[in-house]
Amino acid sequence: MSKTYYLPQSNEVELFKAAEGMNLPILIKGPTGCGKTRFIEAMGEMLGREIYTVVCHDDLSAADLVGRHLIDENGTYWQDGPLTKAVRNGGICYLDEIIEARKDTTVVLHSLADYRRVLPIDRTGEVIEAHPDFMLVVSYNPGYQNVLKGMKPSTKQRFISLSFDYPKADVEKKVLMQESGIDEKIAQKLVDIAGEIRRLGDCDIQEAVSTRLLIYAGKLITKGFDPYQACIHSIVESLSDEEDVLEVLEKLISLHFTKSLNV
Amino acid sequence: MDEKVGKFWDKYLTKKVSRIHKKEEILFSDINKTLKLFYHLLGGDKGKELHITDKRSIKTSRTLLEKISGNGETFFLPWQDEKGLYLPASLGYFPLKTHNEMHYYWLVALLTQVNIKGSNREAENQKGVRVLIKKYAGFREFYTYAHQYLLNHYPELSTIESSLEGSSAGNYPNPLWIYPSLSSANKLLDSDDEEEVQRQNDEQRKSETLQMKKKSEQIDDKKETDGLLMFLPESIMSLMEQVKVDRQENDSYDEDALYNAEDLDEITLGQKDANLSARLKMDLDISANSIEEYPLGKGHFIDEWDYKKEVYLKNYVCIKPFISIHTEPIALPKRLEKMMRRIQSELDLMELDRIKRDNLPYGDEINIDTWIDYKGHQNRSNHPQRFFETYERKMRDMSTLILADVSLSTEAGITQEIRVIDMIKDSLMVFSESLYRLQDRFAIYTFSSIKNTKVNFHIIKNFKEKYNDDIRGRIDAIKPGYYTRLGAGIRESAKILEKQQSANKLLLILSDGKPNDVDRYDGRYGIEDTKKAIEEVKKKGITPFCITIDIEAKEYLPYLFGRNSYALIRDAKKLPKVLPEIYMNLTK
Ligand SMILES: Nc1ncnc2c1ncn2[C@@H]1O[C@H](COP(=O)(O)OP(=O)(O)OP(=O)(O)O)[C@@H](O)[C@H]1O
Ligand SMILES: [Mg+2]
């Protein structure tokens, strides 16, 4: 058993193993806080591989991935970037929020992500063949803020795709209990609340309530906070700034966790 | 004298009998928006609207006092049908505002639980009550209190006790319950209990309470009328009388228009304006100062998708380009200044976004990476020796065309004073101002249609024109048009966007999101054509994004635009603020 706690949502563990067996890279899509990072950590442990994580942003250069020359008292020397390290030594290179990276940065992945499995390094003239244990995993959140960014089809079509969503109620309930230490009754309430808020869908709130936020609420409750207050501060306030939406969410919480219940 | 006493008695009795807490009463109109949201939270059908219910009569065994005063036989009872929920205009059974408000939430919640059909109303309500009080501690508390309070203070309702226990329902309706649909009430309520619904007698009351209902039906009413002339703006009507020309047949505008009207983006209007007005004056003999919609040529034809035959109808739709002339140049209206200041601070944040460009032969700073690289290079003469880097403001390389639907439905009121169309205008002003400050390229067009033969396509600003007071003048002059042939509007816009050179092209559609026209372009046909048009847009490398104002059922929006390609705005008043925010989010 691995140390990192991960409860599968459906068949993602099997798919991950299969892709690993076929040397195929993986693309994970899903909203924020639904367990993507946790999943990769668990998979890394299961396979006994190190994980090299890079959080992408629009200033990320190819050198940040591949590596660069540095100076010391003896002159210059080459320093591998996280991608190159994983390629050389074997391991999972995890590019989080890949969509934020500029497209000219992500093209370095192309030759790695298909049958060639090589990484050419222009600056040193080296061409590295990937270690058998090298695995490439990328992720992004396909929300509306990202419709313009997209991924180049030529990049996208090199991956096995796993689509994540918030865990189903029973899974999410167990995750909540495990991660925040609340009892089943409270966990059930939090999951109910989440289910209701997620129904609002794309109108009125910017992102639906994530598993992460529910865990925050749970942790506050474990710490002795009144459940109503815990939900207001961890869930309600972070979802919207609109007065009327806040009002309804507050109402909803108060129906689940009344003051009198918390004596 | 006798009469006076009689009146006094009357007043006394009414007061005594109706123990409604006037001061603590909650009005539906004050909380209907939050109630609707709440309804959605609890999984209610998003296609249903919330309305005020009409009153209905129920034969009751009144107390003696009530019999004398004639009170107590009509009630405003909550119910629902496929179209909506119907709730009392006000609730005031309880002495605390919070409880009266909670009463509304309770009814809305119960409406998500029950499906009342005639004789099952007891069983259904009891089942619904049980579910609610089990799941929600807050409702449990409210229900326990409310139930007890009603028993104590409204003895005539004492039957609610027995009905809770499951025995036959009393004559007095339980304010905590849902009742059968009013439209079919006669058949559904036990016939002994129910009297004729006295709609005619209640005309006055009805007109008050039905105001809300009417407003939402207004749109549909207009659609049913076929006489198109009815909708022509009055000014045009009188104009037609004056000049006695039938524009349809005897088009007085030259074909050899001063420009090729198909190339809407090529027109630069500033120079042509004088010429235009001269011509127009000649043609129509109207005062040169009144705003006039000037057609740019005779129009041109585009295709439409027929989903039944699965073919494109070639050159089926006629696009008629228009421009408003003689509009008054105006500055940004005062009412929008405050909002613009707030948006500006968000814009500033975006402008801070700078991007590093390295590997330059010259620039602001030396790039250490490249320099070290060079030092460590085996064969230095082979090295490109581009050592410099520069921070530049991010060039966004964006072209955005905003297409606004100005069909009749946009004339529907939000409140009496503010119409959706006014919100669209304000939004366009604020939006233009934002994009102008971001130095992003943009164009604005509006459209509305009457059948396939007339899709009016108005230029507000094309990509070539500079944003200035004239553009604002044109925005200000926007008037509501007719119907929404959405597919046609989208295709025409795509044609224009396609020609832009930018790497990113965005088609922002501002609409109530409902394709419809007076011909068969309604329901499925319109939806399928619009969907097709959206697919075409995507194939052209343009990103479509639809911003819709929530008026009706929007279940098909993801089907039309794709799951992440639309935003719903429930409250049109928020549109001016939200539109630039959505744009910034999209292009960040
Ligand atoms: N299936 C699961 N098993 C165990 N823990 C989970 C699971 N799903 C979610 N979690 C919990 O949710 C938290 C948030 O998940 P995680 O950090 O993986 O989100 P993410 O999808 O990577 O979000 P982001 O896109 O914001 O990075 C984790 O810390 C973990 O506690
Ligand atoms: Mg993560």
Coordinates of N, CA, C and O in Angstrom, one line a residue, chain B residues 3 45 268 282 317 366 504 508:
Chain B
E3 N -75.4 53.4 7.2 CA -74.3 53.0 6.3 C -73.0 53.0 6.9 O -72.1 52.2 6.8
D45 N -36.2 22.6 -12.0 CA -36.1 22.7 -13.5 C -35.7 24.1 -13.9 O -36.5 25.0 -13.6
T268 N -15.3 53.0 -44.8 CA -14.9 54.0 -43.8 C -15.9 55.0 -43.9 O -16.1 55.7 -44.9
M282 N -32.2 63.8 -50.9 CA -32.7 63.8 -52.2 C -33.8 62.8 -52.4 O -34.9 63.0 -52.8
V317 N -30.8 33.0 -47.5 CA -31.0 34.1 -46.6 C -30.5 35.4 -47.1 O -29.3 35.4 -47.6
I366 N 21.2 42.2 -21.2 CA 21.9 41.0 -21.6 C 21.2 39.8 -21.0 O 20.9 39.7 -19.8
N504 N -5.5 35.1 -32.9 CA -6.7 34.7 -32.2 C -7.9 35.5 -32.6 O -7.9 36.8 -32.7
L508 N -17.9 37.1 -30.1 CA -18.7 37.2 -28.9 C -20.1 37.4 -29.3 O -20.4 38.5 -29.9

